[in-house]
PDB file of C-alpha atoms in Angstrom:
ATOM      1  CA  MET U 188      79.396 -18.164 -55.106  1.00  0.00           C
ATOM      2  CA  LYS U 189      81.245 -16.104 -53.119  1.00  0.00           C
ATOM      3  CA  ASN U 190      79.237 -13.195 -54.027  1.00  0.00           C
ATOM      4  CA  LEU U 191      76.010 -15.523 -52.787  1.00  0.00           C
ATOM      5  CA  PHE U 192      77.757 -15.612 -49.309  1.00  0.00           C
ATOM      6  CA  THR U 193      78.388 -12.334 -48.985  1.00  0.00           C
ATOM      7  CA  ILE U 194      75.002 -11.472 -49.984  1.00  0.00           C
ATOM      8  CA  LEU U 195      73.590 -13.975 -47.281  1.00  0.00           C
ATOM      9  CA  ILE U 196      75.785 -12.842 -44.414  1.00  0.00           C
ATOM     10  CA  PHE U 197      75.393  -9.299 -45.025  1.00  0.00           C
ATOM     11  CA  LEU U 198      71.542  -9.855 -44.886  1.00  0.00           C
ATOM     12  CA  LEU U 199      71.857 -11.321 -41.587  1.00  0.00           C
ATOM     13  CA  PHE U 200      74.227  -8.630 -40.446  1.00  0.00           C
ATOM     14  CA  VAL U 201      71.902  -5.969 -41.145  1.00  0.00           C
ATOM     15  CA  ASN U 202      69.836  -6.433 -38.040  1.00  0.00           C
ATOM     16  CA  ILE U 203      72.658  -7.174 -35.135  1.00  0.00           C
ATOM     17  CA  THR U 204      71.849  -5.503 -32.011  1.00  0.00           C
ATOM     18  CA  TYR U 205      74.117  -5.674 -29.060  1.00  0.00           C
ATOM     19  CA  CYS U 206      71.482  -3.867 -26.454  1.00  0.00           C
ATOM     20  CA  GLN U 207      71.777  -6.228 -23.376  1.00  0.00           C
ATOM     21  CA  ASP U 208      72.821  -4.456 -20.220  1.00  0.00           C
ATOM     22  CA  TYR U 209      74.689  -6.798 -17.699  1.00  0.00           C
ATOM     23  CA  THR U 210      75.433  -3.988 -15.333  1.00  0.00           C
ATOM     24  CA  GLU U 211      73.626  -5.661 -12.166  1.00  0.00           C
ATOM     25  CA  ILE U 212      74.922  -9.172 -12.998  1.00  0.00           C
ATOM     26  CA  ASP U 213      78.495  -7.843 -13.468  1.00  0.00           C
ATOM     27  CA  HIS U 214      78.586  -5.872 -10.618  1.00  0.00           C
ATOM     28  CA  TYR U 215      77.546  -8.962  -8.327  1.00  0.00           C
ATOM     29  CA  ALA U 216      80.122 -11.146 -10.197  1.00  0.00           C
ATOM     30  CA  ARG U 217      82.763  -8.868  -9.164  1.00  0.00           C
ATOM     31  CA  SER U 218      81.746  -8.500  -5.547  1.00  0.00           C
ATOM     32  CA  VAL U 219      82.156 -12.269  -5.183  1.00  0.00           C
ATOM     33  CA  LYS U 220      85.299 -13.291  -3.277  1.00  0.00           C
ATOM     34  CA  TYR U 221      87.250 -15.451  -5.632  1.00  0.00           C
ATOM     35  CA  THR U 222      88.096 -19.214  -4.348  1.00  0.00           C
ATOM     36  CA  ARG U 223      90.249 -21.591  -5.977  1.00  0.00           C
ATOM     37  CA  ASP U 224      87.601 -24.170  -5.204  1.00  0.00           C
ATOM     38  CA  LEU U 225      85.823 -24.441  -8.626  1.00  0.00           C
ATOM     39  CA  ALA U 226      82.242 -26.017  -7.207  1.00  0.00           C
ATOM     40  CA  LYS U 227      82.270 -23.260  -4.197  1.00  0.00           C
ATOM     41  CA  LEU U 228      83.014 -20.321  -6.792  1.00  0.00           C
ATOM     42  CA  THR U 229      80.485 -21.320  -9.376  1.00  0.00           C
ATOM     43  CA  ASP U 230      77.769 -22.017  -6.678  1.00  0.00           C
ATOM     44  CA  LYS U 231      78.386 -18.696  -5.060  1.00  0.00           C
ATOM     45  CA  LEU U 232      78.371 -16.998  -8.681  1.00  0.00           C
ATOM     46  CA  THR U 233      74.952 -18.655  -9.970  1.00  0.00           C
ATOM     47  CA  SER U 234      72.952 -18.842  -6.808  1.00  0.00           C
ATOM     48  CA  PRO U 235      71.102 -15.675  -6.823  1.00  0.00           C
ATOM     49  CA  TYR U 236      70.049 -16.834 -10.624  1.00  0.00           C
ATOM     50  CA  SER U 237      67.480 -19.104 -11.976  1.00  0.00           C
ATOM     51  CA  ASP U 238      68.059 -18.139 -15.571  1.00  0.00           C
ATOM     52  CA  ASP U 239      70.819 -19.687 -18.011  1.00  0.00           C
ATOM     53  CA  LEU U 240      72.045 -16.146 -19.263  1.00  0.00           C
ATOM     54  CA  SER U 241      72.262 -14.559 -15.721  1.00  0.00           C
ATOM     55  CA  LYS U 242      74.416 -17.454 -14.607  1.00  0.00           C
ATOM     56  CA  VAL U 243      76.646 -17.760 -17.423  1.00  0.00           C
ATOM     57  CA  ARG U 244      77.244 -14.026 -17.736  1.00  0.00           C
ATOM     58  CA  ALA U 245      78.255 -14.410 -14.061  1.00  0.00           C
ATOM     59  CA  ILE U 246      80.855 -17.246 -14.594  1.00  0.00           C
ATOM     60  CA  PHE U 247      82.118 -14.962 -17.690  1.00  0.00           C
ATOM     61  CA  THR U 248      82.732 -11.669 -15.836  1.00  0.00           C
ATOM     62  CA  CYS U 249      84.376 -13.512 -13.017  1.00  0.00           C
ATOM     63  CA  LEU U 250      86.818 -14.958 -14.972  1.00  0.00           C
ATOM     64  CA  VAL U 251      87.492 -11.794 -16.722  1.00  0.00           C
ATOM     65  CA  TYR U 252      87.845 -10.011 -13.905  1.00  0.00           C
ATOM     66  CA  ASN U 253      90.238 -12.274 -11.624  1.00  0.00           C
ATOM     67  CA  ILE U 254      92.045 -14.234 -14.336  1.00  0.00           C
ATOM     68  CA  GLU U 255      95.308 -12.795 -15.918  1.00  0.00           C
ATOM     69  CA  TYR U 256      96.609 -13.600 -19.482  1.00  0.00           C
ATOM     70  CA  ASP U 257      99.773 -15.938 -19.115  1.00  0.00           C
ATOM     71  CA  HIS U 258     102.224 -14.598 -21.549  1.00  0.00           C
ATOM     72  CA  LYS U 259     105.158 -16.572 -20.483  1.00  0.00           C
ATOM     73  CA  LYS U 260     103.193 -19.443 -20.735  1.00  0.00           C
ATOM     74  CA  LEU U 261     102.607 -18.444 -24.204  1.00  0.00           C
ATOM     75  CA  GLU U 262     106.151 -17.825 -25.238  1.00  0.00           C
ATOM     76  CA  LYS U 263     107.040 -21.800 -23.553  1.00  0.00           C
ATOM     77  CA  MET U 264     104.138 -23.054 -25.922  1.00  0.00           C
ATOM     78  CA  LYS U 265     105.570 -21.222 -29.111  1.00  0.00           C
ATOM     79  CA  SER U 266     109.088 -22.387 -28.156  1.00  0.00           C
ATOM     80  CA  SER U 267     107.738 -25.985 -27.930  1.00  0.00           C
ATOM     81  CA  GLY U 268     106.114 -25.918 -31.113  1.00  0.00           C
ATOM     82  CA  TYR U 269     102.603 -25.612 -29.601  1.00  0.00           C
ATOM     83  CA  LYS U 270     103.030 -29.283 -28.346  1.00  0.00           C
ATOM     84  CA  SER U 271     100.498 -30.637 -25.590  1.00  0.00           C
ATOM     85  CA  GLY U 272     102.417 -33.794 -24.674  1.00  0.00           C
ATOM     86  CA  LYS U 273     102.584 -37.313 -26.036  1.00  0.00           C
ATOM     87  CA  PHE U 274     100.015 -39.811 -24.603  1.00  0.00           C
ATOM     88  CA  HIS U 275     100.478 -43.656 -24.528  1.00  0.00           C
ATOM     89  CA  GLY U 276      98.300 -46.594 -24.876  1.00  0.00           C
ATOM     90  CA  ASN U 277      95.112 -47.525 -26.358  1.00  0.00           C
ATOM     91  CA  LYS U 278      92.142 -45.054 -27.215  1.00  0.00           C
ATOM     92  CA  GLU U 279      90.866 -45.322 -23.657  1.00  0.00           C
ATOM     93  CA  GLU U 280      94.170 -44.731 -22.073  1.00  0.00           C
ATOM     94  CA  ILE U 281      94.693 -41.918 -24.403  1.00  0.00           C
ATOM     95  CA  LYS U 282      91.254 -40.321 -23.663  1.00  0.00           C
ATOM     96  CA  ARG U 283      91.836 -40.654 -19.985  1.00  0.00           C
ATOM     97  CA  GLN U 284      95.467 -39.032 -20.471  1.00  0.00           C
ATOM     98  CA  ARG U 285      93.801 -36.273 -22.168  1.00  0.00           C
ATOM     99  CA  LEU U 286      90.919 -35.545 -19.591  1.00  0.00           C
ATOM    100  CA  ASP U 287      93.641 -35.537 -16.771  1.00  0.00           C
ATOM    101  CA  GLN U 288      95.724 -33.187 -18.952  1.00  0.00           C
ATOM    102  CA  ILE U 289      92.440 -30.839 -19.019  1.00  0.00           C
ATOM    103  CA  GLN U 290      91.961 -31.238 -15.216  1.00  0.00           C
ATOM    104  CA  GLU U 291      95.604 -30.105 -14.796  1.00  0.00           C
ATOM    105  CA  PHE U 292      94.870 -26.954 -16.912  1.00  0.00           C
ATOM    106  CA  ILE U 293      91.792 -26.097 -15.152  1.00  0.00           C
ATOM    107  CA  GLU U 294      93.490 -26.463 -11.540  1.00  0.00           C
ATOM    108  CA  GLU U 295      96.493 -24.667 -12.618  1.00  0.00           C
ATOM    109  CA  THR U 296      94.379 -22.039 -13.827  1.00  0.00           C
ATOM    110  CA  LEU U 297      92.517 -21.541 -10.649  1.00  0.00           C
ATOM    111  CA  GLU U 298      95.605 -21.599  -8.248  1.00  0.00           C
ATOM    112  CA  ASP U 299      97.447 -19.289 -10.562  1.00  0.00           C
ATOM    113  CA  LYS U 300      94.787 -16.937 -11.793  1.00  0.00           C
ATOM    114  CA  LYS U 301      96.354 -16.946 -15.351  1.00  0.00           C
ATOM    115  CA  GLY U 302      96.188 -18.849 -18.191  1.00  0.00           C
ATOM    116  CA  VAL U 303      96.540 -18.727 -21.864  1.00  0.00           C
ATOM    117  CA  CYS U 304      93.019 -19.001 -24.188  1.00  0.00           C
ATOM    118  CA  GLN U 305      92.877 -22.770 -24.038  1.00  0.00           C
ATOM    119  CA  ASP U 306      92.975 -22.461 -20.134  1.00  0.00           C
ATOM    120  CA  TYR U 307      90.086 -19.965 -20.207  1.00  0.00           C
ATOM    121  CA  ALA U 308      88.236 -22.023 -22.494  1.00  0.00           C
ATOM    122  CA  TYR U 309      88.522 -25.096 -20.422  1.00  0.00           C
ATOM    123  CA  LEU U 310      87.974 -23.509 -17.015  1.00  0.00           C
ATOM    124  CA  PHE U 311      84.780 -21.768 -18.380  1.00  0.00           C
ATOM    125  CA  GLN U 312      83.261 -24.824 -19.656  1.00  0.00           C
ATOM    126  CA  ALA U 313      84.311 -26.708 -16.582  1.00  0.00           C
ATOM    127  CA  MET U 314      82.423 -23.947 -14.629  1.00  0.00           C
ATOM    128  CA  CYS U 315      79.532 -23.872 -16.840  1.00  0.00           C
ATOM    129  CA  LEU U 316      78.712 -27.619 -16.915  1.00  0.00           C
ATOM    130  CA  HIS U 317      78.873 -27.504 -13.029  1.00  0.00           C
ATOM    131  CA  ALA U 318      76.171 -25.094 -13.112  1.00  0.00           C
ATOM    132  CA  GLY U 319      74.117 -27.501 -15.335  1.00  0.00           C
ATOM    133  CA  ILE U 320      74.590 -25.465 -18.673  1.00  0.00           C
ATOM    134  CA  GLU U 321      75.755 -27.437 -21.828  1.00  0.00           C
ATOM    135  CA  CYS U 322      79.056 -25.915 -22.842  1.00  0.00           C
ATOM    136  CA  GLU U 323      81.276 -26.969 -25.745  1.00  0.00           C
ATOM    137  CA  PHE U 324      85.369 -26.291 -26.315  1.00  0.00           C
ATOM    138  CA  VAL U 325      85.941 -24.652 -29.705  1.00  0.00           C
ATOM    139  CA  THR U 326      89.217 -24.544 -31.636  1.00  0.00           C
ATOM    140  CA  GLY U 327      90.131 -22.512 -34.657  1.00  0.00           C
ATOM    141  CA  ALA U 328      91.708 -19.576 -35.917  1.00  0.00           C
ATOM    142  CA  GLY U 329      91.827 -15.929 -34.406  1.00  0.00           C
ATOM    143  CA  LYS U 330      92.141 -13.070 -36.747  1.00  0.00           C
ATOM    144  CA  ASN U 331      94.178 -10.722 -34.064  1.00  0.00           C
ATOM    145  CA  ASN U 332      95.429  -8.341 -36.562  1.00  0.00           C
ATOM    146  CA  PRO U 333      94.560  -6.531 -39.597  1.00  0.00           C
ATOM    147  CA  ALA U 334      97.503  -7.744 -41.776  1.00  0.00           C
ATOM    148  CA  TYR U 335      95.876 -11.328 -41.789  1.00  0.00           C
ATOM    149  CA  ILE U 336      92.871  -9.508 -44.136  1.00  0.00           C
ATOM    150  CA  GLY U 337      92.826 -11.607 -47.084  1.00  0.00           C
ATOM    151  CA  LYS U 338      95.000 -14.417 -45.916  1.00  0.00           C
ATOM    152  CA  ALA U 339      93.742 -17.726 -45.416  1.00  0.00           C
ATOM    153  CA  ASN U 340      96.357 -19.538 -43.745  1.00  0.00           C
ATOM    154  CA  ILE U 341      95.702 -18.043 -40.579  1.00  0.00           C
ATOM    155  CA  PRO U 342      96.926 -20.680 -37.886  1.00  0.00           C
ATOM    156  CA  GLU U 343      94.498 -22.571 -35.879  1.00  0.00           C
ATOM    157  CA  ARG U 344      95.596 -21.957 -32.129  1.00  0.00           C
ATOM    158  CA  HIS U 345      92.832 -20.289 -30.500  1.00  0.00           C
ATOM    159  CA  ALA U 346      90.326 -21.560 -28.128  1.00  0.00           C
ATOM    160  CA  TRP U 347      86.958 -20.157 -27.375  1.00  0.00           C
ATOM    161  CA  ASN U 348      83.621 -21.455 -26.297  1.00  0.00           C
ATOM    162  CA  ALA U 349      80.050 -22.404 -27.170  1.00  0.00           C
ATOM    163  CA  VAL U 350      77.328 -22.400 -24.662  1.00  0.00           C
ATOM    164  CA  LYS U 351      73.602 -23.193 -24.627  1.00  0.00           C
ATOM    165  CA  ILE U 352      71.766 -20.472 -23.251  1.00  0.00           C
ATOM    166  CA  ASP U 353      68.360 -21.033 -22.585  1.00  0.00           C
ATOM    167  CA  GLY U 354      68.065 -23.857 -25.398  1.00  0.00           C
ATOM    168  CA  LYS U 355      70.409 -21.654 -27.994  1.00  0.00           C
ATOM    169  CA  TRP U 356      74.010 -22.064 -28.724  1.00  0.00           C
ATOM    170  CA  GLU U 357      75.698 -18.731 -28.382  1.00  0.00           C
ATOM    171  CA  LEU U 358      79.415 -17.580 -28.861  1.00  0.00           C
ATOM    172  CA  VAL U 359      81.848 -16.616 -26.157  1.00  0.00           C
ATOM    173  CA  ASP U 360      85.747 -15.648 -26.000  1.00  0.00           C
ATOM    174  CA  VAL U 361      86.691 -15.024 -22.525  1.00  0.00           C
ATOM    175  CA  THR U 362      90.135 -14.611 -23.392  1.00  0.00           C
ATOM    176  CA  TRP U 363      89.834 -11.871 -26.080  1.00  0.00           C
ATOM    177  CA  SER U 364      87.355 -10.104 -23.738  1.00  0.00           C
ATOM    178  CA  THR U 365      90.263  -9.667 -20.965  1.00  0.00           C
ATOM    179  CA  GLY U 366      92.331  -7.516 -23.647  1.00  0.00           C
ATOM    180  CA  MET U 367      95.153 -10.026 -22.764  1.00  0.00           C
ATOM    181  CA  GLY U 368      97.109  -7.529 -20.763  1.00  0.00           C
ATOM    182  CA  VAL U 369      95.911  -4.278 -23.074  1.00  0.00           C
ATOM    183  CA  LYS U 370      93.612  -1.928 -21.471  1.00  0.00           C
ATOM    184  CA  GLU U 371      91.012  -2.364 -24.087  1.00  0.00           C
ATOM    185  CA  ASP U 372      87.313  -1.668 -23.641  1.00  0.00           C
ATOM    186  CA  PHE U 373      85.186  -4.525 -25.722  1.00  0.00           C
ATOM    187  CA  GLY U 374      82.000  -3.117 -24.128  1.00  0.00           C
ATOM    188  CA  ASN U 375      80.333  -6.144 -23.095  1.00  0.00           C
ATOM    189  CA  GLY U 376      82.978  -8.031 -24.619  1.00  0.00           C
ATOM    190  CA  PHE U 377      83.090 -11.322 -26.800  1.00  0.00           C
ATOM    191  CA  PHE U 378      80.163 -12.638 -24.859  1.00  0.00           C
ATOM    192  CA  LYS U 379      77.110 -14.015 -26.798  1.00  0.00           C
ATOM    193  CA  LEU U 380      78.288 -12.149 -29.791  1.00  0.00           C
ATOM    194  CA  PRO U 381      75.986 -12.664 -33.131  1.00  0.00           C
ATOM    195  CA  PRO U 382      77.460 -15.131 -35.376  1.00  0.00           C
ATOM    196  CA  GLN U 383      77.514 -12.722 -38.080  1.00  0.00           C
ATOM    197  CA  THR U 384      79.947 -10.585 -35.918  1.00  0.00           C
ATOM    198  CA  MET U 385      82.202 -13.591 -34.728  1.00  0.00           C
ATOM    199  CA  ILE U 386      82.783 -14.738 -37.757  1.00  0.00           C
ATOM    200  CA  MET U 387      85.017 -11.751 -38.750  1.00  0.00           C
ATOM    201  CA  SER U 388      87.428 -12.711 -36.032  1.00  0.00           C
ATOM    202  CA  HIS U 389      86.619 -16.407 -35.047  1.00  0.00           C
ATOM    203  CA  TYR U 390      87.157 -19.164 -37.939  1.00  0.00           C
ATOM    204  CA  PRO U 391      86.205 -22.528 -35.723  1.00  0.00           C
ATOM    205  CA  THR U 392      88.042 -25.930 -36.819  1.00  0.00           C
ATOM    206  CA  ASP U 393      84.731 -27.864 -36.756  1.00  0.00           C
ATOM    207  CA  GLN U 394      82.440 -25.488 -38.904  1.00  0.00           C
ATOM    208  CA  LYS U 395      79.216 -26.202 -37.142  1.00  0.00           C
ATOM    209  CA  TRP U 396      80.073 -23.931 -34.609  1.00  0.00           C
ATOM    210  CA  GLN U 397      80.017 -20.954 -37.193  1.00  0.00           C
ATOM    211  CA  LEU U 398      76.384 -21.120 -35.931  1.00  0.00           C
ATOM    212  CA  LEU U 399      75.473 -19.786 -39.406  1.00  0.00           C
ATOM    213  CA  ASP U 400      72.871 -20.431 -41.838  1.00  0.00           C
ATOM    214  CA  THR U 401      75.241 -20.703 -44.671  1.00  0.00           C
ATOM    215  CA  ILE U 402      78.718 -22.339 -43.601  1.00  0.00           C
ATOM    216  CA  VAL U 403      81.570 -20.166 -44.873  1.00  0.00           C
ATOM    217  CA  SER U 404      84.982 -20.595 -46.107  1.00  0.00           C
ATOM    218  CA  LYS U 405      88.101 -19.985 -44.337  1.00  0.00           C
ATOM    219  CA  GLN U 406      88.936 -17.645 -47.446  1.00  0.00           C
ATOM    220  CA  PHE U 407      85.781 -15.952 -46.883  1.00  0.00           C
ATOM    221  CA  PHE U 408      86.470 -15.566 -43.352  1.00  0.00           C
ATOM    222  CA  ALA U 409      89.943 -13.975 -43.809  1.00  0.00           C
ATOM    223  CA  ASP U 410      88.473 -11.509 -46.295  1.00  0.00           C
ATOM    224  CA  LEU U 411      86.259  -9.713 -43.937  1.00  0.00           C
ATOM    225  CA  PRO U 412      86.947  -6.395 -42.403  1.00  0.00           C
ATOM    226  CA  PHE U 413      89.188  -6.727 -38.986  1.00  0.00           C
ATOM    227  CA  LEU U 414      87.090  -6.027 -35.731  1.00  0.00           C
ATOM    228  CA  ASN U 415      88.859  -3.634 -33.472  1.00  0.00           C
ATOM    229  CA  PRO U 416      87.408  -3.562 -29.935  1.00  0.00           C
ATOM    230  CA  GLY U 417      85.457  -0.240 -30.553  1.00  0.00           C
ATOM    231  CA  PHE U 418      83.496  -2.269 -32.849  1.00  0.00           C
ATOM    232  CA  ILE U 419      81.698  -4.015 -30.200  1.00  0.00           C
ATOM    233  CA  LYS U 420      81.936  -1.147 -27.823  1.00  0.00           C
ATOM    234  CA  TYR U 421      80.047   1.171 -30.120  1.00  0.00           C
ATOM    235  CA  GLU U 422      77.608  -1.575 -31.351  1.00  0.00           C
ATOM    236  CA  VAL U 423      78.715  -1.182 -35.444  1.00  0.00           C
ATOM    237  CA  SER U 424      76.419  -2.885 -37.494  1.00  0.00           C
ATOM    238  CA  ASP U 425      75.343  -2.986 -41.404  1.00  0.00           C
ATOM    239  CA  ILE U 426      78.885  -2.476 -42.929  1.00  0.00           C
ATOM    240  CA  GLN U 427      78.622  -1.948 -46.471  1.00  0.00           C
ATOM    241  CA  PRO U 428      80.522  -3.480 -48.427  1.00  0.00           C
ATOM    242  CA  PHE U 429      80.986  -6.054 -46.041  1.00  0.00           C
ATOM    243  CA  SER U 430      84.267  -7.009 -46.951  1.00  0.00           C
ATOM    244  CA  GLY U 431      87.760  -6.435 -45.746  1.00  0.00           C
ATOM    245  CA  LYS U 432      89.090  -5.694 -48.984  1.00  0.00           C
ATOM    246  CA  ILE U 433      88.165  -2.612 -51.027  1.00  0.00           C
ATOM    247  CA  ARG U 434      89.059  -1.124 -54.377  1.00  0.00           C
ATOM    248  CA  PRO U 435      90.484   2.722 -54.348  1.00  0.00           C
ATOM    249  CA  LYS U 436      87.607   5.467 -54.456  1.00  0.00           C
ATOM    250  CA  GLN U 437      85.166   2.922 -53.110  1.00  0.00           C
ATOM    251  CA  SER U 438      82.827   4.464 -50.925  1.00  0.00           C
ATOM    252  CA  ILE U 439      81.644   2.856 -47.576  1.00  0.00           C
ATOM    253  CA  SER U 440      79.336   3.310 -44.903  1.00  0.00           C
ATOM    254  CA  CYS U 441      78.160   1.886 -41.454  1.00  0.00           C
ATOM    255  CA  LYS U 442      75.978   1.969 -38.563  1.00  0.00           C
ATOM    256  CA  ALA U 443      77.116   2.773 -35.144  1.00  0.00           C
ATOM    257  CA  ASN U 444      75.908   3.998 -31.511  1.00  0.00           C
ATOM    258  CA  LEU U 445      78.161   7.117 -30.948  1.00  0.00           C
ATOM    259  CA  PRO U 446      78.373   9.093 -27.886  1.00  0.00           C
ATOM    260  CA  ASP U 447      77.395  12.598 -28.106  1.00  0.00           C
ATOM    261  CA  GLY U 448      79.609  14.767 -29.386  1.00  0.00           C
ATOM    262  CA  SER U 449      81.671  12.383 -31.225  1.00  0.00           C
ATOM    263  CA  ARG U 450      82.260  11.581 -34.862  1.00  0.00           C
ATOM    264  CA  LEU U 451      83.656   8.879 -37.013  1.00  0.00           C
ATOM    265  CA  ALA U 452      86.906   9.390 -39.569  1.00  0.00           C
ATOM    266  CA  ILE U 453      89.154   7.503 -41.493  1.00  0.00           C
ATOM    267  CA  TYR U 454      93.058   6.853 -40.186  1.00  0.00           C
ATOM    268  CA  LYS U 455      95.955   5.631 -42.320  1.00  0.00           C
ATOM    269  CA  ASN U 456      99.023   4.949 -40.394  1.00  0.00           C
ATOM    270  CA  ARG U 457      97.646   6.783 -37.438  1.00  0.00           C
ATOM    271  CA  VAL U 458      97.154   9.907 -39.461  1.00  0.00           C
ATOM    272  CA  LEU U 459      93.639  11.667 -40.043  1.00  0.00           C
ATOM    273  CA  GLN U 460      92.862  11.603 -43.525  1.00  0.00           C
ATOM    274  CA  LYS U 461      90.466  14.113 -45.295  1.00  0.00           C
ATOM    275  CA  ILE U 462      87.786  12.178 -46.399  1.00  0.00           C
ATOM    276  CA  PRO U 463      84.017  13.552 -46.252  1.00  0.00           C
ATOM    277  CA  VAL U 464      81.704  11.924 -44.058  1.00  0.00           C
ATOM    278  CA  THR U 465      78.023  12.580 -43.570  1.00  0.00           C
ATOM    279  CA  PHE U 466      75.338  10.748 -41.625  1.00  0.00           C
ATOM    280  CA  ASP U 467      71.822  10.246 -43.065  1.00  0.00           C
ATOM    281  CA  GLY U 468      70.399  10.197 -39.541  1.00  0.00           C
ATOM    282  CA  GLU U 469      70.458   6.443 -39.414  1.00  0.00           C
ATOM    283  CA  ARG U 470      73.886   5.633 -41.169  1.00  0.00           C
ATOM    284  CA  TYR U 471      77.462   6.900 -41.713  1.00  0.00           C
ATOM    285  CA  HIS U 472      78.627   7.601 -45.490  1.00  0.00           C
ATOM    286  CA  PHE U 473      82.424   7.975 -46.259  1.00  0.00           C
ATOM    287  CA  ASP U 474      82.784   9.563 -49.656  1.00  0.00           C
ATOM    288  CA  MET U 475      86.124   7.923 -50.675  1.00  0.00           C
ATOM    289  CA  SER U 476      85.980   9.099 -54.640  1.00  0.00           C
ATOM    290  CA  GLU U 477      87.939  11.994 -54.523  1.00  0.00           C
ATOM    291  CA  LYS U 478      91.426  10.719 -53.084  1.00  0.00           C
ATOM    292  CA  ALA U 479      92.918   7.475 -54.402  1.00  0.00           C
ATOM    293  CA  ILE U 480      94.368   5.940 -50.771  1.00  0.00           C
ATOM    294  CA  TYR U 481      95.974   2.442 -50.650  1.00  0.00           C
ATOM    295  CA  GLY U 482      96.895   0.221 -48.035  1.00  0.00           C
ATOM    296  CA  MET U 483      95.279  -0.365 -44.923  1.00  0.00           C
ATOM    297  CA  ILE U 484      92.621   1.951 -43.390  1.00  0.00           C
ATOM    298  CA  ASP U 485      91.035   2.067 -39.803  1.00  0.00           C
ATOM    299  CA  VAL U 486      87.411   3.368 -39.622  1.00  0.00           C
ATOM    300  CA  CYS U 487      87.521   5.178 -36.211  1.00  0.00           C
ATOM    301  CA  ILE U 488      85.229   7.228 -33.415  1.00  0.00           C
ATOM    302  CA  MET U 489      87.047  10.405 -32.766  1.00  0.00           C
ATOM    303  CA  LEU U 490      85.651  11.129 -28.992  1.00  0.00           C
ATOM    304  CA  PRO U 491      84.925  14.851 -27.470  1.00  0.00           C
ATOM    305  CA  THR U 492      87.745  14.160 -25.279  1.00  0.00           C
ATOM    306  CA  GLY U 493      90.337  14.031 -28.050  1.00  0.00           C
ATOM    307  CA  ARG U 494      90.652  10.119 -27.941  1.00  0.00           C
ATOM    308  CA  VAL U 495      90.608   8.018 -31.186  1.00  0.00           C
ATOM    309  CA  GLU U 496      89.532   4.600 -31.266  1.00  0.00           C
ATOM    310  CA  PRO U 497      89.218   2.348 -34.189  1.00  0.00           C
ATOM    311  CA  LEU U 498      86.199   0.449 -34.997  1.00  0.00           C
ATOM    312  CA  TYR U 499      87.222  -1.495 -37.861  1.00  0.00           C
ATOM    313  CA  SER U 500      89.908  -2.026 -40.464  1.00  0.00           C
ATOM    314  CA  LEU U 501      89.815  -2.126 -44.118  1.00  0.00           C
ATOM    315  CA  LYS U 502      92.549  -2.977 -46.887  1.00  0.00           C
ATOM    316  CA  ILE U 503      92.196  -0.984 -49.901  1.00  0.00           C
ATOM    317  CA  THR U 504      93.865  -2.667 -52.979  1.00  0.00           C
ATOM    318  CA  ASP U 505      93.536  -2.991 -56.813  1.00  0.00           C
ATOM    319  CA  GLN U 506      93.823  -6.685 -56.489  1.00  0.00           C
TER     320      GLN U 506
END
């Protein structure tokens, strides 16, 4: 059954594209003067546009550009065991208290210009709804470390959004698109990513938000390759094999949109490995057959400037 899932997801993964250009929208969104008034800010961001995509992108870019990740709040949440507070009363009273708490999160995020994943997701949802665009708050597991490859017990403590753009549900993660304080370049960010890419790093508690034709298990999600910032930036697709765990001497290949003068390479513990790589005009092939390597490896791009950026990570194991 697992092999069937792999085949189905892989077939969908082959034709993924990331070709939309949001330069003009992003430029406008960054030029809008920030205000702590949600309605005024949303109206200013979306007023030039009549289509859902442009409105949603403008809201997304504004939050990525203006809201800082709150590491201190995260530490407080960790120390409290991620408890969100106690609610009392009947179902209606508890529902009202939860809504009041969400509104408080939104107002604090707007005021302080900082927040954690739930704050980004609640604020993004509120702004989209104000603009007349359907948007859902999604929770689940975020695979934010290559050490999680193969481990299905990844805690479900992350939040992102599903937003309906021109009649179709799309996936957006504002939080990770900021880099959370690290200067990472995700290209267009975790914005309207194809579900087959999103599932590499995001596993929703409510499985309908996988937005896949075939629902996959959490173990399947855990076994997928680890997505690094360069994966989105350089439009990687068609990974073969589509798995985060490969056997020793098993060759791998992928497609990627690389700048002139750059090349792909394999690194292990930040050390360049002597792995032959060829390009057939469409995809890159790594011949791993000559040397048995074990453990975590990174498929990286080597830029003409000498900078090395990881695209995705794999674990080589006999198990």
